[in-house]
Coordinates of C-alpha atoms in Angstrom, one line a residue:
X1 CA 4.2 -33.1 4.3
X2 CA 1.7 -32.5 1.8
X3 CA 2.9 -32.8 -2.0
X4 CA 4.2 -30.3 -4.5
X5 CA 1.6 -29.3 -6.0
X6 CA -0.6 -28.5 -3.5
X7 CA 1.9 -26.5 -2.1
X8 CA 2.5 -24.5 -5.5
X9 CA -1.1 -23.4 -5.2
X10 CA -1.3 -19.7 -3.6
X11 CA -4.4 -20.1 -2.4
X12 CA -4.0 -22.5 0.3
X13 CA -3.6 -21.4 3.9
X14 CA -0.4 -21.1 5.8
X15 CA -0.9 -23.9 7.6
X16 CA -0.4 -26.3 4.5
X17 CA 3.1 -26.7 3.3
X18 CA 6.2 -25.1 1.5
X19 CA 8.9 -26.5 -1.0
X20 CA 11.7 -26.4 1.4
X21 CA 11.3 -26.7 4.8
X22 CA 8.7 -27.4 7.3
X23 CA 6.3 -25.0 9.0
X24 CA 7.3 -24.0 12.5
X25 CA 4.5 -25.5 14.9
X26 CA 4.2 -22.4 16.7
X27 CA 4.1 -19.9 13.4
X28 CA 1.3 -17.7 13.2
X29 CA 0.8 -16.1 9.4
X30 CA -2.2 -15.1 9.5
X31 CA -4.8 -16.4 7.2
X32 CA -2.2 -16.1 4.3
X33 CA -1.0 -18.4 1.6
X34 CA 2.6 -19.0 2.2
X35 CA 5.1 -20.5 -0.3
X36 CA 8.6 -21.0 -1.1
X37 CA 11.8 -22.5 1.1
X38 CA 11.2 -21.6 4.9
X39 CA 15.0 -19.6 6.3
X40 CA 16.4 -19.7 2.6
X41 CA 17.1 -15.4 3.9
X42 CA 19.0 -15.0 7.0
X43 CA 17.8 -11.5 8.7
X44 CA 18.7 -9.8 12.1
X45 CA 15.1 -9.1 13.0
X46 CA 14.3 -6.5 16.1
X47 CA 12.2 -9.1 17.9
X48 CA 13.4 -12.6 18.0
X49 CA 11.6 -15.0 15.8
X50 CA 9.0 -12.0 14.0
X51 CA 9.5 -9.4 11.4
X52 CA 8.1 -6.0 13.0
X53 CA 6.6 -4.2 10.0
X54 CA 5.0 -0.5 10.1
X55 CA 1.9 0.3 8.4
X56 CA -0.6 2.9 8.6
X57 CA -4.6 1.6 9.4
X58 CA -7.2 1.1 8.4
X59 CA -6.1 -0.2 4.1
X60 CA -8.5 -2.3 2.9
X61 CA -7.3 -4.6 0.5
X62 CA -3.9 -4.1 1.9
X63 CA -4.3 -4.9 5.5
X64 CA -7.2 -7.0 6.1
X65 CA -9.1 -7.8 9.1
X66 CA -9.9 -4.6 11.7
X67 CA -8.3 -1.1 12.2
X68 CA -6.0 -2.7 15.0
X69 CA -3.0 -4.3 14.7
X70 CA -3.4 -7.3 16.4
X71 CA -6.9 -7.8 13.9
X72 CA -5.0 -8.1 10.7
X73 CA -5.4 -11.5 9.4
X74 CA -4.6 -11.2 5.5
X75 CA -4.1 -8.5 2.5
X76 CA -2.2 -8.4 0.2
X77 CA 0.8 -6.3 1.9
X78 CA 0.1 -8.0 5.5
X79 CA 0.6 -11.4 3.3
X80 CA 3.8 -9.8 1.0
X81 CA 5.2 -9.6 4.9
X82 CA 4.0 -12.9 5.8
X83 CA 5.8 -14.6 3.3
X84 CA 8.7 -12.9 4.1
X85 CA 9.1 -13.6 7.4
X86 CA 8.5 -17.2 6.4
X87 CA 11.4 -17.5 4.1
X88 CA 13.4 -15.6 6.4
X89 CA 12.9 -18.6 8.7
X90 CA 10.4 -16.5 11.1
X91 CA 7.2 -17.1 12.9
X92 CA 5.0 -14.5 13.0
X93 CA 4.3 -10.7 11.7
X94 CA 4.6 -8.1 14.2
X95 CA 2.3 -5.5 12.9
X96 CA 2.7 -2.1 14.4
X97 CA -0.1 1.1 13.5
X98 CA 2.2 4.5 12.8
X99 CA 0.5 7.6 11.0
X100 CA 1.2 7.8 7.7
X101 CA 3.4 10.9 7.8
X102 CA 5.5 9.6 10.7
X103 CA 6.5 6.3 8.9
X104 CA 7.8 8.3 5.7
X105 CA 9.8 11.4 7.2
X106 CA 12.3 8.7 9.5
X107 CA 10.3 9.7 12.7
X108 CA 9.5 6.1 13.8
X109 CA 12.2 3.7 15.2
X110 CA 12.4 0.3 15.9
X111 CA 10.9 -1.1 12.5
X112 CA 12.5 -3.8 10.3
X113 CA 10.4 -2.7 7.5
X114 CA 7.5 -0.9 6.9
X115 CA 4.4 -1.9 4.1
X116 CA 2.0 1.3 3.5
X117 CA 1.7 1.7 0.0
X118 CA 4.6 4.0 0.1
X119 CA 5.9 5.6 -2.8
X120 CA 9.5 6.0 -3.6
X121 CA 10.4 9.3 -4.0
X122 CA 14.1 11.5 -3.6
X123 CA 12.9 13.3 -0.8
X124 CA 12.1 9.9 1.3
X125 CA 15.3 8.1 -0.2
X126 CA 17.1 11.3 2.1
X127 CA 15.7 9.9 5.3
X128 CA 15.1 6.2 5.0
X129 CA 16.4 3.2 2.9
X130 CA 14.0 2.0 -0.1
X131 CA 13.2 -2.0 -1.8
X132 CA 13.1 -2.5 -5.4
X133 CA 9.5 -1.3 -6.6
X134 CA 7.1 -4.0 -5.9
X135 CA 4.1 -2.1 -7.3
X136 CA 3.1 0.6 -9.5
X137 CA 1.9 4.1 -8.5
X138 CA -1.0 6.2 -9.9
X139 CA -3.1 8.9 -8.3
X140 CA -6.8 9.0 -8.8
X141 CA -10.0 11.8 -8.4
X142 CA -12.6 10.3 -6.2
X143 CA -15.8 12.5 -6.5
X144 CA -19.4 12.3 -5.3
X145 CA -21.2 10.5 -7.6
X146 CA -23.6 12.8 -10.1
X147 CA -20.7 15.6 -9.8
X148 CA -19.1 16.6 -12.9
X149 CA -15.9 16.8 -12.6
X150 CA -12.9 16.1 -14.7
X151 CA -8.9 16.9 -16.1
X152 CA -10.6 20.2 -17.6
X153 CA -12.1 21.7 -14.5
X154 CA -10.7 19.8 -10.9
X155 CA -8.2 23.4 -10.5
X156 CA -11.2 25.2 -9.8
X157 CA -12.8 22.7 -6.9
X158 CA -12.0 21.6 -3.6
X159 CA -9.9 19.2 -3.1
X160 CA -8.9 16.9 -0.1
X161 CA -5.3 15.0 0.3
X162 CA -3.9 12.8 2.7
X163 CA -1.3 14.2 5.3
X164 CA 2.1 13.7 3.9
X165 CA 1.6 11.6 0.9
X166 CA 2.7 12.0 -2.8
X167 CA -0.6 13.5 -3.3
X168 CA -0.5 16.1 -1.6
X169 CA 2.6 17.1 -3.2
X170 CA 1.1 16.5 -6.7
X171 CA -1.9 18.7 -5.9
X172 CA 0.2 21.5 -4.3
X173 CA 2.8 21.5 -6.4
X174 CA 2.0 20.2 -10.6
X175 CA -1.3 20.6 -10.3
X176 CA -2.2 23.9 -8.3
X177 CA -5.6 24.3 -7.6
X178 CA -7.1 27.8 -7.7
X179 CA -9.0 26.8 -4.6
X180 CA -7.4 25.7 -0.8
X181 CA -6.5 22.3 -0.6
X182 CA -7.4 20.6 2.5
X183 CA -5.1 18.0 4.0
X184 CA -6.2 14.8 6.1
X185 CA -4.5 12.6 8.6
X186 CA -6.5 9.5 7.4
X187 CA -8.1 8.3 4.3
X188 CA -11.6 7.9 6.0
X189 CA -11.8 10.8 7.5
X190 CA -11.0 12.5 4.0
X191 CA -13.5 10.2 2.1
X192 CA -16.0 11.3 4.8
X193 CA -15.7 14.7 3.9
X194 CA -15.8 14.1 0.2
X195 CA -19.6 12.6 1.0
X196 CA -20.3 15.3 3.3
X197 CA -19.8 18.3 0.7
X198 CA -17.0 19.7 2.3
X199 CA -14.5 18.7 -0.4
X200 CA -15.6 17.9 -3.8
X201 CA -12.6 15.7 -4.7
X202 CA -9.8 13.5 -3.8
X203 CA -6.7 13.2 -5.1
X204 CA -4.9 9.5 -3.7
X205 CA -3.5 6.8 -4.9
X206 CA -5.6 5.1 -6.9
X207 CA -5.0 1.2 -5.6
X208 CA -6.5 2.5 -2.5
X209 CA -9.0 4.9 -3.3
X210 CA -10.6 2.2 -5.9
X211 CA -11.9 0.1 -3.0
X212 CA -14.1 3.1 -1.7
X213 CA -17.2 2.9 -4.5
X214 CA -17.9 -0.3 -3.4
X215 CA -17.5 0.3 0.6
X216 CA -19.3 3.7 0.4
X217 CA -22.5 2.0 -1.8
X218 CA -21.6 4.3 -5.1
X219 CA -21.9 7.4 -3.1
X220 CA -18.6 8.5 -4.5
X221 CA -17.0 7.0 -7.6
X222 CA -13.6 6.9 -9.2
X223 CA -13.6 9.3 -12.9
X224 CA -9.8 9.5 -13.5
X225 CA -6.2 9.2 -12.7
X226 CA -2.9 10.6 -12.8
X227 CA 0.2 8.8 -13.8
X228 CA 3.0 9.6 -11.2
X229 CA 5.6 6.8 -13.2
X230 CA 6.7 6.0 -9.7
X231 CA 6.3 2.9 -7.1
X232 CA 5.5 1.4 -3.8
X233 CA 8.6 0.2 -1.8
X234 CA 9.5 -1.6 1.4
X235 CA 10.8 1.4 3.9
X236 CA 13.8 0.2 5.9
X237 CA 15.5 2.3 8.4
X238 CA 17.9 4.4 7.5
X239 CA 21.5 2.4 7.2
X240 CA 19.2 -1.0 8.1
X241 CA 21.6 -4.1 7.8
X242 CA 18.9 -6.0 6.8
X243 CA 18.4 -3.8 3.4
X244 CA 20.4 -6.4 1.0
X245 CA 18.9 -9.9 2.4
X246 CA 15.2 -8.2 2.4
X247 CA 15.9 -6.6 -1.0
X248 CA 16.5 -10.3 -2.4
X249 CA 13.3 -11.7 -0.1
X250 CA 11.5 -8.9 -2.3
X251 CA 13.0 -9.4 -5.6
X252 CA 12.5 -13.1 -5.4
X253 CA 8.2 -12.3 -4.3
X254 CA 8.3 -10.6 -7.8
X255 CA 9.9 -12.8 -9.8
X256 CA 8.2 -15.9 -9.0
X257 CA 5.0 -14.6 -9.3
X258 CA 3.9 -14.4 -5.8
X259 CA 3.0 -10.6 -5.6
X260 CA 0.8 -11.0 -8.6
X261 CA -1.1 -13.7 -7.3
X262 CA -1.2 -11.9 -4.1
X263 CA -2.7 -9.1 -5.9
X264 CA -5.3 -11.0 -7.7
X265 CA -6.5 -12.4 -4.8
X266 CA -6.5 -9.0 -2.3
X267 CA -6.8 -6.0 -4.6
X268 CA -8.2 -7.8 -7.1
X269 CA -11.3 -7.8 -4.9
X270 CA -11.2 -5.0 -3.2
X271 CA -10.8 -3.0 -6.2
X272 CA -14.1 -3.8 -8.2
X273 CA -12.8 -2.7 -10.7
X274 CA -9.9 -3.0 -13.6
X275 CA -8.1 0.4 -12.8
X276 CA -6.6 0.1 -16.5
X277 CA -9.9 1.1 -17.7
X278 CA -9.5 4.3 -15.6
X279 CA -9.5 7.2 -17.9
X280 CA -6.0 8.9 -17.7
X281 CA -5.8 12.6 -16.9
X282 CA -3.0 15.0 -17.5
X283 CA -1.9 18.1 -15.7
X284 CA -1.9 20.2 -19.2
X285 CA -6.0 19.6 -19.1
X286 CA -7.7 23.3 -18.4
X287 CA -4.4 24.9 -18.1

């Protein structure tokens, strides 16, 4: 076994070593830095030896690798699950593609959790069960670069949102556009639209939308945000009786300092930039 300190390190592959237990020779995790005691959690898990997870591809950043799920070899949500599964004494991530609005409205089964930068909200709490918070929530205006466009005069463009997302309720509802709003069942498709003219701004999350400037080759850029005071959550099905053991998995990812280190290493790249320096809109701007 290789020594404490090496294994303290975040950064080192899954195949090095944990604190507590040994790596199962036939675990699979990816290309992800695993840490912490191996089956300290005890979970009921829908397929024997994995932890099936839902997400919605492609997410940069988030799920690394391809648009498929059997491609997904890191990120930082792909990795949050991969650590999970090892300290819950499992093998191997089962990653399964849902659309976006599916995963949040209860409409897929069969799921021990699912990982889609999903935003707690009352509405979804009606429908499915919810983690502690593990990340924090704004929503930011992607516009085509040499557009002016800002708080004082986004009601009077176009403006894009993805299917089903917290967006599109912001938009629609607190920030009422004088002009349609378009919805979209992916975030490509939407960005794509954004450079083709037929939009002239997004309104998303901002941890996912910052990863497009660099991606697109500063065709579009990022000029503001929202704040929403709200946060990404695990999704459980509804009544799971996994909820309280994967509730402490989560709790303790936070409080060690796991997340954050996941989160320098995946967003912290595929943002490009320090979305703290993102100017700060409010709703009350050209009202």
């Amino acid at each position: 076994m290789a020594s404490l300190a090496a294994c303290v390190a975040l950064i080192v592959t899954a195949s090095a070593c944990d604190q507590g237990g040994s790596k199962s020779p036939k675990a699979d995790y990816g290309e992800c830095p695993i840490s912490g005691h191996r089956g300290e959690f005890h979970l009921s898990p829908l397929t024997a030896g994995a932890l099936t997870v839902k997400t919605t591809l492609p997410a940069p950043g988030w799920w690394n690798g391809g648009d498929t799920p059997a491609s997904i070899k890191s990120g930082y949500e792909y990795c949050m699950a991969a650590n999970i599964a090892y300290r819950s004494g499992l093998d191997r991530v089962k990653v399964e593609n849902a659309p976006f609005p599916e995963v949040v409205s209860g409409k897929t089964k069969d799921f021990d959790l699912a990982l889609a930068q999903i935003t707690i909200t009352p509405e979804r709490s009606k429908v499915a069960e919810f983690s502690p918070p593990y990340l924090s929530s704004t929503l930011g205006v992607l516009i085509r670069d040499g557009e002016k466009i800002d708080g004082s005069n986004i009601r009077d463009v176009r403006i894009g949102v993805a299917e089903g997302t917290t967006g599109e309720e912001f938009v629609k509802n607190r920030l009422k556009p004088n002009k349609p709003v378009t919805s979209y069942p992916n975030d490509p498709d939407m960005v794509t639209a954004l450079e083709k003219g037929q939009i002239d701004a997004v309104v998303h999350d901002t941890t996912i939308l910052l990863a497009y400037p660099q991606k697109r080759e500063g065709r579009v850029r990022l000029v503001g945000q929202y704040r929403t005071d709200q946060g990404y959550g695990a999704l459980y099905p509804k009544g799971s009786a996994n909820k309280k053991e994967l509730d402490r998995v989560i709790k303790q990812l936070i409080d060690d300092g796991t997340l954050t280190k996941l989160s320098a290493v995946y967003l912290g790249s595929a943002f490009g930039q320090d979305p703290a320096k993102i100017p700060y809109f409010t709703v009350e701007q050209g009202s």
